[in-house]
Short mmCIF file of C-alpha atoms in Angstrom, two decimals:
data_model
loop_
_atom_site.label_atom_id
_atom_site.label_comp_id
_atom_site.label_asym_id
_atom_site.label_seq_id
_atom_site.Cartn_x
_atom_site.Cartn_y
_atom_site.Cartn_z
CA MET A 1 22.10 45.54 37.16
CA ILE A 2 24.29 44.31 34.50
CA GLN A 3 26.33 46.61 32.01
CA PRO A 4 23.94 47.20 29.15
CA SER A 5 24.59 46.35 25.58
CA VAL A 6 22.67 49.34 24.08
CA SER A 7 20.85 52.47 25.65
CA ILE A 8 17.60 53.48 23.92
CA VAL A 9 16.35 56.89 24.29
CA ILE A 10 12.93 57.75 23.99
CA PRO A 11 11.31 61.29 24.30
CA ALA A 12 7.99 61.06 26.16
CA TYR A 13 6.15 64.35 25.81
CA ASN A 14 2.63 63.77 27.34
CA GLU A 15 2.59 59.89 26.15
CA SER A 16 0.73 58.76 29.20
CA THR A 17 -2.35 57.25 26.93
CA ARG A 18 0.40 55.49 24.38
CA LEU A 19 2.94 54.02 26.67
CA ALA A 20 1.59 50.74 27.65
CA PRO A 21 2.60 48.86 24.21
CA LEU A 22 6.13 50.32 24.61
CA LEU A 23 6.44 49.30 28.09
CA LEU A 24 4.79 45.85 27.47
CA GLY A 25 7.75 45.41 24.65
CA ILE A 26 10.46 45.86 27.33
CA THR A 27 11.81 42.53 28.54
CA ASP A 28 15.58 42.47 28.03
CA PRO A 29 17.50 43.14 31.05
CA GLY A 30 20.69 43.74 29.22
CA ILE A 31 19.11 46.84 27.17
CA GLU A 32 18.94 50.36 29.13
CA PHE A 33 15.86 52.40 28.40
CA ILE A 34 16.03 55.95 29.12
CA PHE A 35 12.78 57.71 28.73
CA VAL A 36 12.97 61.77 28.64
CA CYS A 37 9.80 63.15 30.04
CA ASP A 38 9.15 67.08 29.77
CA GLY A 39 5.41 67.18 29.81
CA THR A 40 2.64 68.03 31.92
CA ASP A 41 0.83 64.92 32.56
CA ASN A 42 1.67 61.77 34.46
CA THR A 43 4.03 60.01 31.89
CA ALA A 44 6.84 59.93 34.46
CA ASP A 45 4.74 58.49 36.72
CA ILE A 46 3.59 55.61 35.06
CA ILE A 47 7.16 54.81 33.99
CA ARG A 48 8.24 55.16 37.43
CA ASP A 49 5.42 52.52 38.52
CA TYR A 50 6.19 50.29 35.93
CA SER A 51 10.22 50.36 36.45
CA GLN A 52 9.44 49.88 40.47
CA ASN A 53 7.00 46.82 39.51
CA HIS A 54 9.66 45.25 37.24
CA PRO A 55 13.30 45.66 38.88
CA GLU A 56 14.89 43.03 36.60
CA LEU A 57 14.80 45.56 33.68
CA ASN A 58 16.78 48.48 33.22
CA ILE A 59 14.55 51.39 32.91
CA VAL A 60 15.71 55.30 33.94
CA CYS A 61 12.97 57.93 33.75
CA LEU A 62 14.77 61.30 33.43
CA SER A 63 12.12 64.27 34.17
CA PHE A 64 12.50 67.92 33.37
CA PRO A 65 10.14 70.83 34.08
CA HIS A 66 10.20 72.87 30.73
CA ARG A 67 9.67 71.35 27.31
CA LEU A 68 12.92 70.12 25.65
CA GLY A 69 11.78 69.11 21.90
CA LYS A 70 12.36 65.91 20.57
CA GLY A 71 16.19 66.63 19.65
CA GLY A 72 16.53 68.27 23.29
CA GLY A 73 14.95 64.99 24.74
CA VAL A 74 17.25 62.90 22.65
CA TYR A 75 20.48 64.96 23.38
CA ALA A 76 19.74 64.49 27.10
CA GLY A 77 19.32 60.79 26.83
CA PHE A 78 22.57 60.34 25.12
CA ARG A 79 24.52 62.44 27.82
CA ARG A 80 22.99 60.07 30.30
CA ALA A 81 23.44 56.72 28.47
CA SER A 82 25.74 54.11 29.80
CA ALA A 83 26.02 51.70 27.01
CA PRO A 84 28.64 51.01 24.23
CA LEU A 85 25.71 51.70 21.73
CA VAL A 86 23.09 54.48 21.72
CA GLY A 87 19.87 55.01 19.81
CA PHE A 88 16.57 56.21 19.98
CA MET A 89 12.91 55.36 18.98
CA ASP A 90 9.68 57.22 19.15
CA ALA A 91 7.07 56.84 22.47
CA ASP A 92 4.15 55.63 20.38
CA ASN A 93 5.99 52.37 19.68
CA SER A 94 5.35 52.92 16.04
CA THR A 95 8.57 50.99 15.29
CA PRO A 96 8.31 48.47 18.08
CA VAL A 97 11.30 47.64 20.62
CA SER A 98 11.80 44.22 19.08
CA GLU A 99 12.90 46.46 15.90
CA LEU A 100 15.23 48.43 18.00
CA ILE A 101 17.07 45.03 19.32
CA ARG A 102 17.23 43.72 15.94
CA LEU A 103 18.99 46.66 14.70
CA HIS A 104 21.40 46.98 17.21
CA VAL A 105 22.55 43.06 16.61
CA LEU A 106 22.98 44.27 12.92
CA ILE A 107 25.07 47.09 13.46
CA ALA A 108 28.31 45.32 13.29
CA ASP A 109 31.07 46.81 11.24
CA TYR A 110 29.08 50.04 10.58
CA ASP A 111 29.15 52.94 12.96
CA GLY A 112 25.16 53.40 12.79
CA ILE A 113 22.19 51.91 11.33
CA ILE A 114 18.88 53.84 10.88
CA GLY A 115 15.39 51.98 9.95
CA SER A 116 13.28 53.04 6.82
CA ARG A 117 9.71 53.04 6.11
CA HIS A 118 10.65 53.41 2.33
CA LEU A 119 12.95 50.81 1.42
CA PRO A 120 11.98 47.29 -0.27
CA GLY A 121 11.18 44.73 2.69
CA GLN A 122 9.82 47.03 5.03
CA VAL A 123 6.58 45.92 6.66
CA LEU A 124 3.68 48.57 7.22
CA GLN A 125 1.36 47.17 9.48
CA ARG A 126 -0.83 50.44 9.02
CA LYS A 127 0.05 52.84 6.45
CA GLN A 128 -0.03 56.54 6.81
CA PRO A 129 -2.73 58.55 5.45
CA LEU A 130 -1.93 59.70 1.46
CA THR A 131 -1.56 63.39 2.59
CA ARG A 132 0.90 62.49 5.33
CA ARG A 133 2.96 59.97 2.74
CA ILE A 134 3.05 62.69 0.20
CA GLN A 135 4.44 65.15 2.94
CA SER A 136 6.79 62.70 4.02
CA ARG A 137 8.38 62.24 0.40
CA LEU A 138 8.32 65.70 -0.42
CA PHE A 139 10.36 66.47 3.22
CA ASN A 140 12.64 63.84 2.27
CA GLY A 141 13.28 64.95 -1.54
CA ILE A 142 13.69 68.51 0.08
CA ILE A 143 16.35 67.13 2.29
CA ARG A 144 18.33 65.37 -0.01
CA LEU A 145 18.67 68.17 -1.83
CA MET A 146 19.55 70.61 1.03
CA PHE A 147 22.17 68.28 2.82
CA GLY A 148 23.36 65.58 0.36
CA LEU A 149 21.84 62.84 2.37
CA PRO A 150 21.35 59.29 0.53
CA TYR A 151 18.72 58.08 2.65
CA HIS A 152 15.33 57.11 2.08
CA ASP A 153 13.83 57.98 5.37
CA THR A 154 15.32 60.20 7.87
CA GLN A 155 12.61 60.29 10.30
CA CYS A 156 11.92 57.07 11.06
CA GLY A 157 12.23 56.44 14.85
CA ALA A 158 14.41 53.48 14.97
CA LYS A 159 18.38 54.44 14.83
CA ILE A 160 21.68 52.93 16.43
CA PHE A 161 24.95 54.18 16.80
CA LYS A 162 28.19 53.45 18.42
CA LYS A 163 28.65 55.96 21.31
CA ASP A 164 31.80 57.33 20.95
CA VAL A 165 30.64 58.39 17.41
CA ILE A 166 27.56 60.08 18.87
CA ASP A 167 29.74 61.70 21.62
CA GLY A 168 31.85 62.77 18.83
CA VAL A 169 29.11 64.85 16.91
CA LEU A 170 27.00 66.07 19.97
CA PRO A 171 28.74 69.19 20.46
CA TYR A 172 28.00 70.45 17.32
CA LEU A 173 24.36 69.60 17.30
CA HIS A 174 21.93 72.68 17.17
CA SER A 175 18.47 71.43 16.82
CA LYS A 176 15.80 70.92 19.60
CA GLY A 177 13.14 69.73 17.69
CA PHE A 178 11.68 66.99 14.84
CA GLU A 179 14.63 67.99 12.54
CA PHE A 180 17.25 66.79 15.07
CA ASP A 181 17.52 63.38 13.17
CA VAL A 182 18.61 65.30 9.94
CA GLU A 183 21.12 67.43 11.60
CA LEU A 184 22.49 64.21 13.36
CA LEU A 185 22.77 62.38 10.19
CA TRP A 186 24.24 65.36 8.33
CA HIS A 187 27.04 65.68 10.83
CA LEU A 188 27.70 62.01 10.76
CA LYS A 189 27.75 61.92 7.01
CA LYS A 190 30.31 65.03 6.92
CA ARG A 191 32.65 63.14 9.05
CA GLY A 192 32.63 60.06 6.99
CA PHE A 193 31.24 57.72 9.68
CA SER A 194 29.38 54.58 7.75
CA ILE A 195 25.67 54.41 8.44
CA ILE A 196 23.39 51.61 7.05
CA GLU A 197 19.82 52.03 6.15
CA VAL A 198 17.51 49.12 6.67
CA PRO A 199 13.73 48.15 6.33
CA VAL A 200 12.07 47.95 9.48
CA ILE A 201 8.28 47.21 11.02
CA TRP A 202 6.42 50.16 10.99
CA ASN A 203 2.79 51.12 12.36
CA ASP A 204 1.09 54.14 11.84
CA THR A 205 -0.56 55.07 15.34
CA GLU A 206 -3.32 57.40 13.99
CA ASP A 207 -2.24 60.07 16.72
CA SER A 208 1.08 61.78 15.20
CA ARG A 209 2.14 64.77 16.95
CA LEU A 210 3.71 66.07 13.71
CA ARG A 211 1.45 68.57 11.99
CA MET A 212 2.31 70.61 8.68
CA ALA A 213 3.24 73.62 10.74
CA ASP A 214 5.96 71.42 12.36
CA THR A 215 6.90 70.31 8.88
CA ILE A 216 7.40 73.93 7.90
CA SER A 217 9.16 74.80 11.19
CA MET A 218 11.61 71.63 10.54
CA LEU A 219 12.58 73.30 7.16
CA ILE A 220 12.99 76.72 8.05
CA THR A 221 15.44 75.46 11.04
CA LEU A 222 17.21 73.35 8.87
CA PHE A 223 17.32 75.91 6.19
CA ARG A 224 19.16 78.20 8.95
CA ILE A 225 21.45 75.28 9.98
CA ARG A 226 22.64 74.43 6.41
CA THR A 227 23.50 78.25 6.10
CA ASN A 228 25.09 78.52 9.68
CA THR A 229 22.58 80.99 10.74
CA LEU A 230 21.40 79.03 13.88
CA SER A 231 22.96 78.88 17.03
CA TYR A 232 21.74 77.89 20.55
CA ASP A 233 23.94 76.86 23.76
CA LYS A 234 23.22 73.37 25.06
#
């Protein structure tokens, strides 16, 4: 197996019915795809079968008997990654693999690059329902005020970073859930790393795992992180 140019981490919690488009999009043997499975269905079996049938591809499947959460899954994948660049994406393929490949080429002189659904130039193949769009914009506005982040979209599932940069901030991250993206970007900003935001192709899968209760939980956790009242051991 050749040394990969980038390792892409994909948290995969009970994703058996949504994996096919993502797996079919994996064609480059020079990119390492690390699936982190922590659910109760046969997601890990599907990934391992696909990997065995396509030995030319660099597909890794990590399985855990307990729920890690999105952040916990990305953290585990980052620790396993072997490439000089690392990133993560959503298992629902809302931002396709081809976009992650494009981003890792664009990173160049930056420490990281994140995709955005809200910048001019984005391509929304299927928009979110209006209520979800309003929820997303409100969340982003609160995050901007709370953390001083300049980004238009912290939650888009398409991010690539230099691995040495990520290794430097991982020990300081606390969150295990969907709020992981915000905490990661906040620590990178505090340390002066250069992160560029670019428009991407994005598609609403109409089967989002994020509910209003999750958004409220995210905000509570982020408030505790911001006020230094949350801690947890990796």
